XYZ file of C-alpha atoms in Angstrom:
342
model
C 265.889 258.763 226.498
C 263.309 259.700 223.651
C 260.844 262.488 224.464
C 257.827 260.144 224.278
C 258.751 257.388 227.429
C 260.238 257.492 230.006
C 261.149 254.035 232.150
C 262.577 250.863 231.023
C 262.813 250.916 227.724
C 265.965 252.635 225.827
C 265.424 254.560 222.942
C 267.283 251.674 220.472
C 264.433 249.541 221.534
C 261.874 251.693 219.457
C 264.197 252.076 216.644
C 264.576 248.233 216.728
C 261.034 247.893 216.865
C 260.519 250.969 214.322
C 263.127 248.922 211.502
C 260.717 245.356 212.131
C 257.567 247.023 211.857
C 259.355 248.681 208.405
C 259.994 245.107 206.726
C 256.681 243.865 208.674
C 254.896 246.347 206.172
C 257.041 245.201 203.224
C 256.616 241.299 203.756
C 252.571 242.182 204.017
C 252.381 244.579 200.823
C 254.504 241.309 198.756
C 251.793 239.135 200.481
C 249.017 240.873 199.040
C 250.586 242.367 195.766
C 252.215 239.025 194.349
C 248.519 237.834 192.199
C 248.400 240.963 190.605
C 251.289 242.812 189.809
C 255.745 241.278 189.583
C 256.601 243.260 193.372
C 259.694 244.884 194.679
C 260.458 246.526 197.973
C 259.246 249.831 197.184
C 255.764 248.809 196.039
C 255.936 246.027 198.681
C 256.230 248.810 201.319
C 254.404 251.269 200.176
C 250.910 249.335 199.649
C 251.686 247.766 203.046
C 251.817 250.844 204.932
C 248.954 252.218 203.119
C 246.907 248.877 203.808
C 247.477 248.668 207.234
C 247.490 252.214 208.131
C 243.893 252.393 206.582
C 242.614 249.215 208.176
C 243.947 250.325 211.533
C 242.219 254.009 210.903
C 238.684 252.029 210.269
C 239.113 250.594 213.522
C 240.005 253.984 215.231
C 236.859 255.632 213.427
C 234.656 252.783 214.993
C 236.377 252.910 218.431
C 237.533 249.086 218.320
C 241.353 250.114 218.369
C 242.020 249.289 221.577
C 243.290 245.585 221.337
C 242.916 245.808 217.503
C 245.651 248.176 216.565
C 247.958 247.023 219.520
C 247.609 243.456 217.629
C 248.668 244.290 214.558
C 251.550 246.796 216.022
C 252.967 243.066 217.399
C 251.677 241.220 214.543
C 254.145 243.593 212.419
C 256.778 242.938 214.453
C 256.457 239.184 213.798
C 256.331 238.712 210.458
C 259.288 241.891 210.488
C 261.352 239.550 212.161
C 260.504 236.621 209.428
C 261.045 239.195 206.779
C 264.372 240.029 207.945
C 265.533 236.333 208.346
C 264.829 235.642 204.861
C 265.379 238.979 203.006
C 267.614 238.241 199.995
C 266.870 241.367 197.897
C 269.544 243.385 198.039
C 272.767 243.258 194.878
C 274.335 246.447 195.411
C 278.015 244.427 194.798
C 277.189 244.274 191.266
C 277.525 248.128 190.995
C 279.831 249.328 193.508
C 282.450 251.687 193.180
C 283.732 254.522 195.008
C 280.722 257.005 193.455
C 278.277 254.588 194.904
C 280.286 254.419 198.472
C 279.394 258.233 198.359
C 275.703 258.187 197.576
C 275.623 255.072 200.150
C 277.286 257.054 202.892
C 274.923 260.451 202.403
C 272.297 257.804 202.866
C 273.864 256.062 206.275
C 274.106 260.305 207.079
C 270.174 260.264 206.319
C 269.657 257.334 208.293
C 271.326 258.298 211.354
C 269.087 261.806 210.995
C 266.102 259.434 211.033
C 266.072 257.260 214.000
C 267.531 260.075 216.286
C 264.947 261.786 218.869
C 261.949 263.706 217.267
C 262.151 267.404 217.609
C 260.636 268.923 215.107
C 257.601 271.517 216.335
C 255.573 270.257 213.717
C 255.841 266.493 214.186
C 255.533 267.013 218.581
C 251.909 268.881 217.763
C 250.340 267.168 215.736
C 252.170 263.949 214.187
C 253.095 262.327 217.007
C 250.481 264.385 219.356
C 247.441 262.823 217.362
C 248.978 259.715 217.137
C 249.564 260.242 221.373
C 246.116 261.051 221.246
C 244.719 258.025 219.167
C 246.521 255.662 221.890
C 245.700 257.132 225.049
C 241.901 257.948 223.917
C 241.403 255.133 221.195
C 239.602 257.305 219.349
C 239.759 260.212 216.178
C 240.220 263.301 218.153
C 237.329 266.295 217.631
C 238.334 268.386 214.946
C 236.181 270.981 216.912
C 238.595 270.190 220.044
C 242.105 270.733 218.064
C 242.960 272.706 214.908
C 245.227 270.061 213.484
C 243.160 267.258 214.011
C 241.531 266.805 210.971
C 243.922 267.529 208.509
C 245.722 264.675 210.329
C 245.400 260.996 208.177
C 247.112 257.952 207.737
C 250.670 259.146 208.704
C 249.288 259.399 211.864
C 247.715 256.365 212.610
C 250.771 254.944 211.272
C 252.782 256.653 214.097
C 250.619 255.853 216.425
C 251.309 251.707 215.453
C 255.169 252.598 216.541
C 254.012 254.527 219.705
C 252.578 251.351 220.846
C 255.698 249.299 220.500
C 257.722 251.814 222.375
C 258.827 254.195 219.016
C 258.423 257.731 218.114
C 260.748 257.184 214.660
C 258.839 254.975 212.872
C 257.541 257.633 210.672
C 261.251 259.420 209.959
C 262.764 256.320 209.438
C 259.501 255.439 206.842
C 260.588 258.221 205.423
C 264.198 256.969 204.855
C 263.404 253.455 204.095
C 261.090 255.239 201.295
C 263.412 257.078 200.028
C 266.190 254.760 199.955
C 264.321 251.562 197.849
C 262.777 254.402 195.930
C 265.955 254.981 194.480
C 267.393 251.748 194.839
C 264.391 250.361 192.465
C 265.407 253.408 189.537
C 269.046 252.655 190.145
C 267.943 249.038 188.607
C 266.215 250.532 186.072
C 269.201 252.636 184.598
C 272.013 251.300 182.994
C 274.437 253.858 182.301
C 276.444 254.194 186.256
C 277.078 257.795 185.095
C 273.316 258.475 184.872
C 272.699 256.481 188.145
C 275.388 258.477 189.659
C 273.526 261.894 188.146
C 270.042 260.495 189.227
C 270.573 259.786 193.086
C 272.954 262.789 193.589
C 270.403 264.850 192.272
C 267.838 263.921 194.370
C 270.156 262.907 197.786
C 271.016 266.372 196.984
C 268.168 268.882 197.747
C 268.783 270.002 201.435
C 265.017 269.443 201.974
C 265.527 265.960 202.292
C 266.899 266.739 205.980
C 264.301 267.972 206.795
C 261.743 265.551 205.492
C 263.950 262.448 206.281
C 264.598 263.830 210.244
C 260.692 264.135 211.182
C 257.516 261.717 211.691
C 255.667 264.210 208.429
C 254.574 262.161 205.980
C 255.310 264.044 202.811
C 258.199 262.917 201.126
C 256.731 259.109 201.552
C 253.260 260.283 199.412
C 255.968 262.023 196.772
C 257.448 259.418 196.226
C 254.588 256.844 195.580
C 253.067 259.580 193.093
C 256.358 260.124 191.577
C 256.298 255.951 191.152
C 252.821 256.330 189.638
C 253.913 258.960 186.893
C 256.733 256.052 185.897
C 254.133 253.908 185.812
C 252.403 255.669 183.195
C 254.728 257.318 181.508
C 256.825 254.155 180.951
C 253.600 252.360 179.606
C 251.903 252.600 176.569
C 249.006 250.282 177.892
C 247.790 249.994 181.838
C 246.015 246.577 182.739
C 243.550 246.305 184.817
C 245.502 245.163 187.747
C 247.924 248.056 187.429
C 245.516 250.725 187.367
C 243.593 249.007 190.485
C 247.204 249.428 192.275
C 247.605 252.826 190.368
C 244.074 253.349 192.337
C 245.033 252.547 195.457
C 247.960 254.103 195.911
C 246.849 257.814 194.811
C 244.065 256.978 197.507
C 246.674 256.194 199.716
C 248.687 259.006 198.913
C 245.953 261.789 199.194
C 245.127 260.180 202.618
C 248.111 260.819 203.732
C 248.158 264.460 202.889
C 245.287 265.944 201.139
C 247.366 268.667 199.561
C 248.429 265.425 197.123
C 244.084 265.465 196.207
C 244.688 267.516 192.789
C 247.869 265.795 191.482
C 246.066 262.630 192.211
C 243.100 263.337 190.371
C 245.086 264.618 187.227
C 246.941 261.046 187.290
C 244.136 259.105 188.100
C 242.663 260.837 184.876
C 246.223 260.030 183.072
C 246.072 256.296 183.641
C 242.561 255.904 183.089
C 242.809 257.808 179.376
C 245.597 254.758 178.906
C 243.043 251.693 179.728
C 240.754 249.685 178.170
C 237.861 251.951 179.497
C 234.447 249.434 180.524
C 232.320 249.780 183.486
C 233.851 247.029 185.765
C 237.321 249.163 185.990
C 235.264 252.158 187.135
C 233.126 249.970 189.602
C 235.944 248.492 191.494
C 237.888 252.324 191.352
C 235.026 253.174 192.840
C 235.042 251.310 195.573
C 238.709 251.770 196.245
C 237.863 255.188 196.637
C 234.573 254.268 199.504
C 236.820 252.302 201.324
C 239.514 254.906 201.688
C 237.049 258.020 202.106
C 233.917 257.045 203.063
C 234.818 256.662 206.790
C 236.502 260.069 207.129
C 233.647 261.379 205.422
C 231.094 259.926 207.716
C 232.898 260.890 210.679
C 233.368 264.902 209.396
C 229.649 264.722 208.687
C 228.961 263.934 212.145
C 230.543 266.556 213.749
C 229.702 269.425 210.977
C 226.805 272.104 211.313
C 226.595 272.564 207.370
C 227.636 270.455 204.981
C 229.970 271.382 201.748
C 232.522 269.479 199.701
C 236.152 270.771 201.061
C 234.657 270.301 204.652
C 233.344 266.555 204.334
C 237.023 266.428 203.803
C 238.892 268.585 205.986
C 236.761 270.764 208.622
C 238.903 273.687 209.519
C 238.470 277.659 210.162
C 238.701 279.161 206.401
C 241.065 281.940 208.095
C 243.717 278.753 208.315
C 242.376 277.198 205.224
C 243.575 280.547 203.156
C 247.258 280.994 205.715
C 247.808 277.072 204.379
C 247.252 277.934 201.150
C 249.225 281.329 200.885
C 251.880 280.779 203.149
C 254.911 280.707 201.245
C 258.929 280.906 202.506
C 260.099 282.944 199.534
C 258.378 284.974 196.976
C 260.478 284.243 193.933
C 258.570 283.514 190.742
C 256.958 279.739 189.733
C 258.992 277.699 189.741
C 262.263 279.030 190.600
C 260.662 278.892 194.291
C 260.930 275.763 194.437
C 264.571 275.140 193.804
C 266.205 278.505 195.796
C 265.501 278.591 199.191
């Protein structure tokens, strides 16, 4: 039995329900990407869960969750189900060969690591506790009343969608499913199978990805988008206007997910926009991506701050954990060796 419910329901319930509420997302991010932009499954997802993560998070702020969010939990389900039914996306046959069968069974390895109980510390106190929180309160928890609570966002309110139809691996296996049309989508993209070989091995293997994969954390899933975004540009000499608007909304989405990803956003942002046909209208509309993501956090940090300054409309915490965040490191080797020896 998981560690969230106890009673009638088994645990491969919630990962049934976690896997529809997956291609729920995707179907709904094709829905509302296909007049602006040629989709596929990553994109499709990752706009999805964004979307409705940051519509259900409105609600929470305004404390109309209650039958809201539970609606559009079910509502995912549905059109999962649909999705499912008709999902012809997948050629893998034209590439197979016994490299592949390796790179597809460290992923089945990955996936079994992603639907199994949650156990990490970090996910039981504050990833799936907020999101615990969110459903039993229907409400943004006090950032004066726990530590974590505000530097919580939309991974959160995401979990707390799969709480509510009986899963507490909807954000792992997010994680996975991320992960896996992430590279899926490049694999398309290169020709050479030696290089595609190179390319997943190289990522499938950083032992990180165990941990990342096994939890309800959203990090690797805000990597990846703004590792998509940096194709984007990098891979363009010219960004339309619909592009950068998705370019937009994704580094919002991103950043809202973990506002560590703030900074590499901006510099991006900044990146695209240098590669547009600059005007007023583009800005405008950015703009307003950028209310509609912010704005309510903002207004609900104001109202529960004494003083008002710019890292603490975002994130109201003690500066003593502020600076142990920032500092804390598991090795001391030099930049950026750090980041590949453990």
């Amino acid at each position: 039995m998981n560690i969230i419910f106890a009673g009638f329901f088994h645990p491969i319930l919630g990962i049934i329900s976690s896997v529809l509420m997956v291609f729920g997302s995707e179907l709904l991010g094709k829905f509302l990407l296909r007049r602006f932009i040629k989709p596929f499954f990553f994109l499709n997802f990752a706009f999805g869960v964004i979307f409705i993560s940051l519509v259900c998070y409105i609600f929470i702020i305004l404390s109309i969750s209650k039958y809201t969010n539970t609606a559009i939990a079910y509502f995912l389900l549905l059109i999962g189900i649909l999705n499912m039914i008709t999902f012809r996306n997948l050629n893998f046959y034209q590439k197979i060969n016994y490299k592949i069968f390796y790179i597809l069974f460290i992923l089945l390895l990955l996936l079994v690591a992603s639907i199994t109980p949650p156990t990490m510390a970090d996910a039981l106190g504050y990833h799936l506790g907020v999101a615990n929180y969110i459903n039993q309160t229907h409400s943004w928890p006090n950032p004066n009343m726990w530590l974590h609570a505000n530097i919580s966002g939309l991974g959160e309110v995401y979990n707390s969608l799969g709480l509510l139809v009986y899963s507490d691996v909807v954000g792992s296996l997010t994680q996975f499913v991320g992960l896996s049309s992430f590279l899926y989508y490049f694999s398309n993209i290169i020709k050479n199978k030696e290089r595609l070989v190179f390319f997943n091995l190289f990522i499938l293997g950083s032992p990180v990805l165990i941990f990342l994969v096994s939890g309800s954390k959203f990090l690797l899933f805000p990597q990846l988008i703004t590792t998509l975004v940096l194709y984007f540009l990098v891979s363009s000499k010219k960004i339309g206007a619909n592009l950068f608007y998705i370019i937009v909304f994704l580094l919002c989405g991103a950043t809202s997910f973990k506002l560590s990803f703030f900074i590499p956003s901006i510099v991006l942002g900044v990146f695209a926009l240098s590669k547009t046909d600059f005007n007023l209208k583009l800005i405008y509309k950015s703009i307003l991506i950028g209310i509609f993501f912010f704005l309510p956090r903002i207004l609900f940090n104001i109202s529960n701050l004494e003083q008002i300054s710019f890292p603490e409309i975002l994130v109201q915490v003690p500066d003593e954990f502020l600076s142990s965040l920032k500092n804390f490191r598991e090795n001391y080797f030099i930049f950026p060796i750090n980041l590949f020896l453990p």
